[in-house]
PDB file of C-alpha atoms in Angstrom:
ATOM      1  CA  ASP V   1       0.071   0.259   0.074  1.00 94.00           C
ATOM      2  CA  ILE V   2       1.000   3.457  -1.129  1.00 94.00           C
ATOM      3  CA  VAL V   3      -0.911   6.094   0.674  1.00 94.00           C
ATOM      4  CA  PHE V   4      -0.813   9.851  -0.412  1.00 92.00           C
ATOM      5  CA  ILE V   5      -2.402  11.969   2.388  1.00 88.00           C
ATOM      6  CA  GLY V   6      -2.478  15.808   2.438  1.00 84.00           C
ATOM      7  CA  PRO V   7      -4.623  18.802   1.843  1.00 82.00           C
ATOM      8  CA  THR V   8      -6.216  19.749  -1.396  1.00 83.00           C
ATOM      9  CA  ARG V   9      -4.500  20.993  -4.592  1.00 76.00           C
ATOM     10  CA  ILE V  10      -1.015  19.706  -3.616  1.00 78.00           C
ATOM     11  CA  GLY V  11      -0.844  17.363  -6.498  1.00 84.00           C
ATOM     12  CA  LYS V  12      -2.062  13.799  -4.895  1.00 90.00           C
ATOM     13  CA  THR V  13      -3.976  13.241  -8.001  1.00 92.00           C
ATOM     14  CA  ILE V  14      -0.996  13.930 -10.114  1.00 91.00           C
ATOM     15  CA  LEU V  15       1.124  11.372  -8.379  1.00 92.00           C
ATOM     16  CA  LEU V  16      -1.714   8.833  -9.298  1.00 95.00           C
ATOM     17  CA  ARG V  17      -1.589   9.672 -12.761  1.00 95.00           C
ATOM     18  CA  LEU V  18       2.160   9.152 -12.790  1.00 94.00           C
ATOM     19  CA  GLY V  19       1.639   5.817 -11.235  1.00 95.00           C
ATOM     20  CA  PHE V  20      -1.225   4.986 -13.988  1.00 96.00           C
ATOM     21  CA  ALA V  21       1.356   6.143 -16.819  1.00 95.00           C
ATOM     22  CA  TRP V  22       3.841   3.719 -15.362  1.00 94.00           C
ATOM     23  CA  SER V  23       1.517   0.929 -15.030  1.00 94.00           C
ATOM     24  CA  VAL V  24       0.715   1.397 -18.582  1.00 94.00           C
ATOM     25  CA  ALA V  25       4.012   1.797 -20.166  1.00 93.00           C
ATOM     26  CA  GLY V  26       6.307   0.234 -17.683  1.00 92.00           C
ATOM     27  CA  ASP V  27       4.704  -2.972 -16.437  1.00 92.00           C
ATOM     28  CA  PRO V  28       1.541  -3.326 -17.858  1.00 94.00           C
ATOM     29  CA  ALA V  29      -1.075  -5.304 -16.040  1.00 95.00           C
ATOM     30  CA  PRO V  30      -4.999  -5.337 -15.206  1.00 95.00           C
ATOM     31  CA  THR V  31      -5.795  -2.110 -13.375  1.00 97.00           C
ATOM     32  CA  LEU V  32      -8.596  -0.547 -11.727  1.00 97.00           C
ATOM     33  CA  TRP V  33      -9.120   3.465 -10.908  1.00 97.00           C
ATOM     34  CA  VAL V  34     -11.689   4.001  -8.192  1.00 97.00           C
ATOM     35  CA  ASP V  35     -12.684   7.728  -7.627  1.00 96.00           C
ATOM     36  CA  ALA V  36     -15.465   9.277  -5.195  1.00 94.00           C
ATOM     37  CA  THR V  37     -18.304   8.507  -7.730  1.00 94.00           C
ATOM     38  CA  GLU V  38     -18.697   7.499 -11.572  1.00 95.00           C
ATOM     39  CA  ASP V  39     -19.237  10.961 -12.477  1.00 96.00           C
ATOM     40  CA  SER V  40     -15.992  12.175 -10.767  1.00 96.00           C
ATOM     41  CA  ALA V  41     -14.127   9.160 -12.793  1.00 96.00           C
ATOM     42  CA  LYS V  42     -15.387  10.346 -15.743  1.00 97.00           C
ATOM     43  CA  ARG V  43     -14.093  14.040 -15.075  1.00 96.00           C
ATOM     44  CA  VAL V  44     -10.802  12.539 -14.176  1.00 96.00           C
ATOM     45  CA  SER V  45     -10.430  10.649 -17.234  1.00 97.00           C
ATOM     46  CA  LYS V  46     -11.745  13.210 -19.746  1.00 96.00           C
ATOM     47  CA  LYS V  47      -9.790  16.179 -18.075  1.00 96.00           C
ATOM     48  CA  GLU V  48      -6.661  14.546 -16.995  1.00 95.00           C
ATOM     49  CA  LEU V  49      -6.001  10.743 -18.187  1.00 96.00           C
ATOM     50  CA  GLN V  50      -7.068  10.816 -21.742  1.00 96.00           C
ATOM     51  CA  PRO V  51      -5.227  14.249 -22.423  1.00 96.00           C
ATOM     52  CA  MET V  52      -2.133  12.843 -20.844  1.00 96.00           C
ATOM     53  CA  ILE V  53      -2.371   9.366 -22.932  1.00 96.00           C
ATOM     54  CA  ASP V  54      -2.806  11.491 -26.154  1.00 94.00           C
ATOM     55  CA  TYR V  55      -0.035  13.890 -25.427  1.00 95.00           C
ATOM     56  CA  ASN V  56       2.513  11.226 -24.396  1.00 95.00           C
ATOM     57  CA  GLY V  57       3.758   8.966 -27.267  1.00 94.00           C
ATOM     58  CA  CYS V  58       4.785   6.055 -25.029  1.00 93.00           C
ATOM     59  CA  LEU V  59       1.196   5.987 -23.566  1.00 95.00           C
ATOM     60  CA  ARG V  60      -0.396   6.758 -26.926  1.00 95.00           C
ATOM     61  CA  GLU V  61       1.238   4.135 -28.688  1.00 95.00           C
ATOM     62  CA  ARG V  62      -0.486   1.553 -26.596  1.00 94.00           C
ATOM     63  CA  LEU V  63      -3.891   2.600 -27.138  1.00 95.00           C
ATOM     64  CA  PRO V  64      -6.053  -0.058 -28.831  1.00 94.00           C
ATOM     65  CA  LYS V  65      -6.405   0.258 -32.613  1.00 91.00           C
ATOM     66  CA  ASN V  66     -10.228  -0.396 -32.408  1.00 92.00           C
ATOM     67  CA  ARG V  67     -11.807   2.962 -30.936  1.00 90.00           C
ATOM     68  CA  HIS V  68     -14.636   0.660 -29.427  1.00 92.00           C
ATOM     69  CA  ASN V  69     -12.074  -0.536 -26.817  1.00 95.00           C
ATOM     70  CA  ARG V  70     -11.560   2.847 -25.418  1.00 95.00           C
ATOM     71  CA  THR V  71     -14.369   4.648 -23.569  1.00 96.00           C
ATOM     72  CA  ASP V  72     -14.232   7.349 -20.709  1.00 96.00           C
ATOM     73  CA  LEU V  73     -14.455   4.568 -18.114  1.00 96.00           C
ATOM     74  CA  GLY V  74     -12.345   1.743 -19.675  1.00 96.00           C
ATOM     75  CA  ILE V  75      -9.444   1.492 -22.261  1.00 97.00           C
ATOM     76  CA  LEU V  76      -8.347  -2.259 -23.302  1.00 96.00           C
ATOM     77  CA  PHE V  77      -4.547  -1.792 -23.363  1.00 94.00           C
ATOM     78  CA  PRO V  78      -2.501  -4.599 -24.615  1.00 87.00           C
ATOM     79  CA  GLY V  79      -2.074  -6.758 -21.522  1.00 81.00           C
ATOM     80  CA  ALA V  80      -3.216  -3.903 -19.244  1.00 85.00           C
ATOM     81  CA  ALA V  81      -7.144  -3.747 -19.271  1.00 93.00           C
ATOM     82  CA  PHE V  82      -7.978  -0.411 -17.248  1.00 97.00           C
ATOM     83  CA  ASN V  83     -11.265   0.492 -15.988  1.00 96.00           C
ATOM     84  CA  MET V  84     -12.687   3.390 -13.832  1.00 97.00           C
ATOM     85  CA  VAL V  85     -15.418   2.994 -11.209  1.00 95.00           C
ATOM     86  CA  GLY V  86     -17.341   5.211  -8.464  1.00 94.00           C
ATOM     87  CA  GLY V  87     -16.614   4.153  -4.711  1.00 93.00           C
ATOM     88  CA  ASN V  88     -20.239   4.250  -3.417  1.00 89.00           C
ATOM     89  CA  SER V  89     -21.535   1.378  -5.256  1.00 86.00           C
ATOM     90  CA  ASP V  90     -20.670  -2.221  -4.201  1.00 88.00           C
ATOM     91  CA  ALA V  91     -21.977  -3.604  -7.531  1.00 88.00           C
ATOM     92  CA  GLN V  92     -19.332  -1.303  -9.406  1.00 87.00           C
ATOM     93  CA  VAL V  93     -16.275  -2.191  -7.343  1.00 91.00           C
ATOM     94  CA  ALA V  94     -17.122  -6.016  -7.556  1.00 88.00           C
ATOM     95  CA  GLY V  95     -15.402  -7.453 -10.532  1.00 85.00           C
ATOM     96  CA  ASP V  96     -12.702  -8.888 -12.145  1.00 87.00           C
ATOM     97  CA  THR V  97      -9.267  -9.466 -10.375  1.00 93.00           C
ATOM     98  CA  VAL V  98      -6.780  -6.662 -10.950  1.00 96.00           C
ATOM     99  CA  LYS V  99      -3.188  -6.339 -10.024  1.00 96.00           C
ATOM    100  CA  ARG V 100      -3.205  -2.568  -9.210  1.00 97.00           C
ATOM    101  CA  ILE V 101      -5.589  -0.075  -7.360  1.00 97.00           C
ATOM    102  CA  PHE V 102      -5.527   3.802  -8.215  1.00 98.00           C
ATOM    103  CA  ALA V 103      -7.659   5.069  -5.426  1.00 96.00           C
ATOM    104  CA  ASN V 104      -8.754   8.827  -5.738  1.00 96.00           C
ATOM    105  CA  GLU V 105     -10.374  10.601  -2.852  1.00 94.00           C
ATOM    106  CA  ILE V 106     -10.869   7.538  -0.575  1.00 94.00           C
ATOM    107  CA  ASP V 107     -12.814   9.500   2.463  1.00 92.00           C
ATOM    108  CA  LYS V 108     -15.570  10.174  -0.207  1.00 92.00           C
ATOM    109  CA  TRP V 109     -16.408   6.296  -0.583  1.00 94.00           C
ATOM    110  CA  ARG V 110     -18.802   4.402   1.189  1.00 91.00           C
ATOM    111  CA  ALA V 111     -17.926   3.632   4.662  1.00 87.00           C
ATOM    112  CA  ALA V 112     -18.568   0.486   6.611  1.00 86.00           C
ATOM    113  CA  THR V 113     -22.208  -0.482   7.391  1.00 86.00           C
ATOM    114  CA  GLU V 114     -23.750  -3.324   9.546  1.00 84.00           C
ATOM    115  CA  GLU V 115     -24.049  -5.533   6.474  1.00 85.00           C
ATOM    116  CA  GLU V 116     -21.233  -4.674   4.548  1.00 87.00           C
ATOM    117  CA  ALA V 117     -17.278  -3.800   4.923  1.00 90.00           C
ATOM    118  CA  GLU V 118     -16.185  -0.507   3.750  1.00 92.00           C
ATOM    119  CA  ILE V 119     -15.711   0.058  -0.062  1.00 94.00           C
ATOM    120  CA  ALA V 120     -11.917   0.286   0.437  1.00 94.00           C
ATOM    121  CA  GLU V 121     -11.683  -3.220   1.880  1.00 92.00           C
ATOM    122  CA  LEU V 122     -14.065  -4.526  -0.781  1.00 93.00           C
ATOM    123  CA  VAL V 123     -11.767  -2.892  -3.395  1.00 95.00           C
ATOM    124  CA  ARG V 124      -8.632  -4.459  -1.747  1.00 93.00           C
ATOM    125  CA  HIS V 125     -10.072  -8.030  -2.403  1.00 92.00           C
ATOM    126  CA  ARG V 126      -9.700  -7.363  -5.949  1.00 94.00           C
ATOM    127  CA  THR V 127      -6.071  -7.865  -5.997  1.00 96.00           C
ATOM    128  CA  GLU V 128      -5.748 -11.099  -3.995  1.00 94.00           C
ATOM    129  CA  SER V 129      -4.929 -13.143  -6.484  1.00 94.00           C
ATOM    130  CA  PHE V 130      -1.561 -11.347  -7.274  1.00 94.00           C
ATOM    131  CA  GLU V 131      -0.389 -11.817  -3.810  1.00 90.00           C
ATOM    132  CA  SER V 132       2.973 -10.064  -3.265  1.00 90.00           C
ATOM    133  CA  GLU V 133       2.795  -8.384  -6.765  1.00 95.00           C
ATOM    134  CA  ARG V 134      -0.347  -6.513  -5.982  1.00 96.00           C
ATOM    135  CA  LYS V 135      -0.138  -2.950  -5.479  1.00 96.00           C
ATOM    136  CA  HIS V 136      -2.520  -0.377  -4.081  1.00 96.00           C
ATOM    137  CA  PHE V 137      -2.258   3.486  -4.371  1.00 97.00           C
ATOM    138  CA  TRP V 138      -4.513   5.210  -2.251  1.00 96.00           C
ATOM    139  CA  SER V 139      -5.177   9.176  -2.189  1.00 95.00           C
ATOM    140  CA  GLY V 140      -7.235  11.471  -0.145  1.00 93.00           C
ATOM    141  CA  THR V 141      -7.898  14.486   1.951  1.00 91.00           C
ATOM    142  CA  PRO V 142      -8.351  13.333   5.632  1.00 87.00           C
ATOM    143  CA  THR V 143     -11.277  15.031   7.440  1.00 82.00           C
ATOM    144  CA  LEU V 144     -12.068  12.518  10.260  1.00 83.00           C
ATOM    145  CA  GLU V 145      -9.652  10.513  12.400  1.00 85.00           C
ATOM    146  CA  GLU V 146     -11.755   7.620  11.875  1.00 84.00           C
ATOM    147  CA  ARG V 147     -12.343   7.425   8.044  1.00 86.00           C
ATOM    148  CA  THR V 148     -10.236   5.526   5.678  1.00 90.00           C
ATOM    149  CA  GLY V 149      -7.639   7.887   4.658  1.00 90.00           C
ATOM    150  CA  TRP V 150      -6.279   9.011   8.075  1.00 91.00           C
ATOM    151  CA  ARG V 151      -6.249   4.991   9.168  1.00 91.00           C
ATOM    152  CA  TYR V 152      -4.498   4.137   6.257  1.00 91.00           C
ATOM    153  CA  PHE V 153      -1.811   6.601   6.786  1.00 91.00           C
ATOM    154  CA  LEU V 154      -1.409   5.441  10.506  1.00 92.00           C
ATOM    155  CA  ARG V 155      -0.812   1.903   9.430  1.00 91.00           C
ATOM    156  CA  GLY V 156       2.464   2.880   7.351  1.00 90.00           C
ATOM    157  CA  ASP V 157       5.752   4.346   8.089  1.00 92.00           C
ATOM    158  CA  GLN V 158       4.321   7.856   7.484  1.00 89.00           C
ATOM    159  CA  ARG V 159       7.168   9.161   5.249  1.00 86.00           C
ATOM    160  CA  LYS V 160       7.103  12.846   4.405  1.00 83.00           C
ATOM    161  CA  TRP V 161       8.110  14.737   1.498  1.00 80.00           C
ATOM    162  CA  PHE V 162      10.985  17.009   1.558  1.00 87.00           C
ATOM    163  CA  CYS V 163      12.346  19.545  -0.832  1.00 86.00           C
ATOM    164  CA  ILE V 164      15.723  20.942  -1.303  1.00 89.00           C
ATOM    165  CA  CYS V 165      16.318  24.657  -0.746  1.00 88.00           C
ATOM    166  CA  PRO V 166      17.674  26.122  -3.992  1.00 84.00           C
ATOM    167  CA  ARG V 167      20.226  28.571  -2.222  1.00 84.00           C
ATOM    168  CA  CYS V 168      21.648  26.189   0.476  1.00 88.00           C
ATOM    169  CA  GLY V 169      20.766  22.673  -0.550  1.00 90.00           C
ATOM    170  CA  THR V 170      19.134  21.839   2.949  1.00 92.00           C
ATOM    171  CA  ALA V 171      16.549  19.219   2.752  1.00 93.00           C
ATOM    172  CA  GLN V 172      13.446  20.358   4.462  1.00 92.00           C
ATOM    173  CA  GLN V 173       9.727  19.549   4.967  1.00 88.00           C
ATOM    174  CA  LEU V 174       7.282  22.320   3.458  1.00 82.00           C
ATOM    175  CA  LEU V 175       5.389  23.592   6.194  1.00 84.00           C
ATOM    176  CA  TRP V 176       2.935  26.502   5.764  1.00 81.00           C
ATOM    177  CA  GLU V 177       4.077  28.055   8.986  1.00 85.00           C
ATOM    178  CA  ASN V 178       7.295  28.832   7.196  1.00 86.00           C
ATOM    179  CA  VAL V 179       5.583  31.113   4.533  1.00 86.00           C
ATOM    180  CA  LYS V 180       5.953  34.574   5.283  1.00 87.00           C
ATOM    181  CA  TRP V 181       4.834  37.935   3.950  1.00 90.00           C
ATOM    182  CA  ASN V 182       4.878  41.388   4.777  1.00 90.00           C
ATOM    183  CA  PRO V 183       2.866  42.004   8.124  1.00 90.00           C
ATOM    184  CA  GLU V 184       1.949  45.683   6.632  1.00 91.00           C
ATOM    185  CA  ALA V 185      -0.096  44.045   3.869  1.00 92.00           C
ATOM    186  CA  LYS V 186      -2.909  43.868   6.514  1.00 93.00           C
ATOM    187  CA  LEU V 187      -5.405  46.513   6.311  1.00 93.00           C
ATOM    188  CA  PRO V 188      -6.761  48.742   8.766  1.00 91.00           C
ATOM    189  CA  GLY V 189     -10.151  46.712   9.031  1.00 89.00           C
ATOM    190  CA  GLY V 190      -8.148  43.512   9.624  1.00 90.00           C
ATOM    191  CA  ARG V 191      -8.546  41.988   6.059  1.00 93.00           C
ATOM    192  CA  TRP V 192      -5.272  41.479   3.903  1.00 93.00           C
ATOM    193  CA  ASP V 193      -4.264  43.230   0.544  1.00 94.00           C
ATOM    194  CA  LEU V 194      -3.918  39.886  -1.325  1.00 94.00           C
ATOM    195  CA  ASN V 195      -1.971  41.528  -4.236  1.00 94.00           C
ATOM    196  CA  ARG V 196       0.723  42.758  -1.730  1.00 92.00           C
ATOM    197  CA  VAL V 197       0.818  39.355   0.173  1.00 92.00           C
ATOM    198  CA  LYS V 198       1.241  37.423  -3.060  1.00 91.00           C
ATOM    199  CA  ALA V 199       3.991  40.081  -4.088  1.00 89.00           C
ATOM    200  CA  SER V 200       5.755  39.593  -0.889  1.00 87.00           C
ATOM    201  CA  ALA V 201       5.324  35.962   0.083  1.00 87.00           C
ATOM    202  CA  ARG V 202       8.528  33.954   0.693  1.00 84.00           C
ATOM    203  CA  TYR V 203       9.644  30.732   2.081  1.00 84.00           C
ATOM    204  CA  SER V 204      11.930  30.701   5.194  1.00 85.00           C
ATOM    205  CA  CYS V 205      14.527  28.210   4.804  1.00 87.00           C
ATOM    206  CA  ILE V 206      15.111  26.086   8.129  1.00 88.00           C
ATOM    207  CA  ASN V 207      18.799  26.517   7.882  1.00 89.00           C
ATOM    208  CA  ALA V 208      20.095  29.034  10.155  1.00 83.00           C
ATOM    209  CA  GLU V 209      22.851  29.936   7.816  1.00 84.00           C
ATOM    210  CA  CYS V 210      20.818  30.332   4.819  1.00 84.00           C
ATOM    211  CA  LEU V 211      20.341  34.080   3.512  1.00 72.00           C
ATOM    212  CA  ALA V 212      17.547  33.100   0.961  1.00 65.00           C
ATOM    213  CA  HIS V 213      14.980  35.999   1.085  1.00 54.00           C
ATOM    214  CA  ASP V 214      16.995  37.407   3.876  1.00 54.00           C
ATOM    215  CA  PRO V 215      19.140  40.415   2.400  1.00 51.00           C
ATOM    216  CA  ASP V 216      19.757  41.741   6.029  1.00 52.00           C
ATOM    217  CA  GLY V 217      20.880  38.814   7.548  1.00 49.00           C
ATOM    218  CA  THR V 218      18.176  38.544  10.244  1.00 50.00           C
ATOM    219  CA  ARG V 219      16.336  35.301   8.798  1.00 48.00           C
ATOM    220  CA  GLU V 220      13.074  37.596   8.437  1.00 50.00           C
ATOM    221  CA  CYS V 221      11.963  37.957   4.952  1.00 48.00           C
ATOM    222  CA  GLY V 222      13.087  41.085   3.124  1.00 50.00           C
ATOM    223  CA  TRP V 223      10.141  42.839   1.934  1.00 49.00           C
ATOM    224  CA  THR V 224      10.607  44.574  -1.559  1.00 51.00           C
ATOM    225  CA  ASP V 225       7.058  45.796  -2.367  1.00 49.00           C
TER     226      ASP V 225
END
C-alpha cells in the first residue's frame, strides 16, 4: 500500500496519474481506478488521463487500434485492461481480478455498514490473486480520524516529502508556517491586501545559515514591495 495524504490542491492526483502512466508503459497489468463517484471518475478521465495519454507517445502508442475498446471509463491496453468506477457502489467495485488499484478521494467512498465492509476493503479484495505482486495507491484529504485515509496513513511508516532549498541545499519538509509575507499588507479593518501578500510572500528556510529571502541577515523575509 502506498498512501498519499495531504490537503487539497497539492498534487496527489498527479501522483496517481504518474503511477497510472508507469502501469501502462512500464509494467502492463490489469488495473482499476476508483474515484469518489462514477461521474468524478469520468471527469478525471476526460480532463486528466485521456489528454495525458494523447500527448505522451509512450502511452499513445499503446492505445487499442479498435476505437470501441476505448471509452471514458475503460481502455483495453495490450496486456493491461484499465477500468474506472465510483467508490459508493458495491456493484461497481465488484468484478474481475486486477493487479493494481488507483484510489482517489478515498474518504468520499462509502464507509462500513452493519451489513458490508467499507468500499476500500472490498476494493482491496480485487487484487488478492496477485499476492505479493499487487499494489494499491490510495489518495485523499483526511477530514476525520476514523475515516479511511487517516487510518491507512497511520498503518504505514508515515514518510514525509522533503524539498531542497535552492540557495543552500538543505532538505526540509514544506510547512505552511514557514511561509512569510509583509505584515504591513494587513489593512486597517483586519483584511489582507492579497496582491501585496502575493508580491511579498517568501519561504523561510530552516537552515539558520541560509540567507535566502534574507538580505539583512536576520532570517526574516526582506520586503521589496
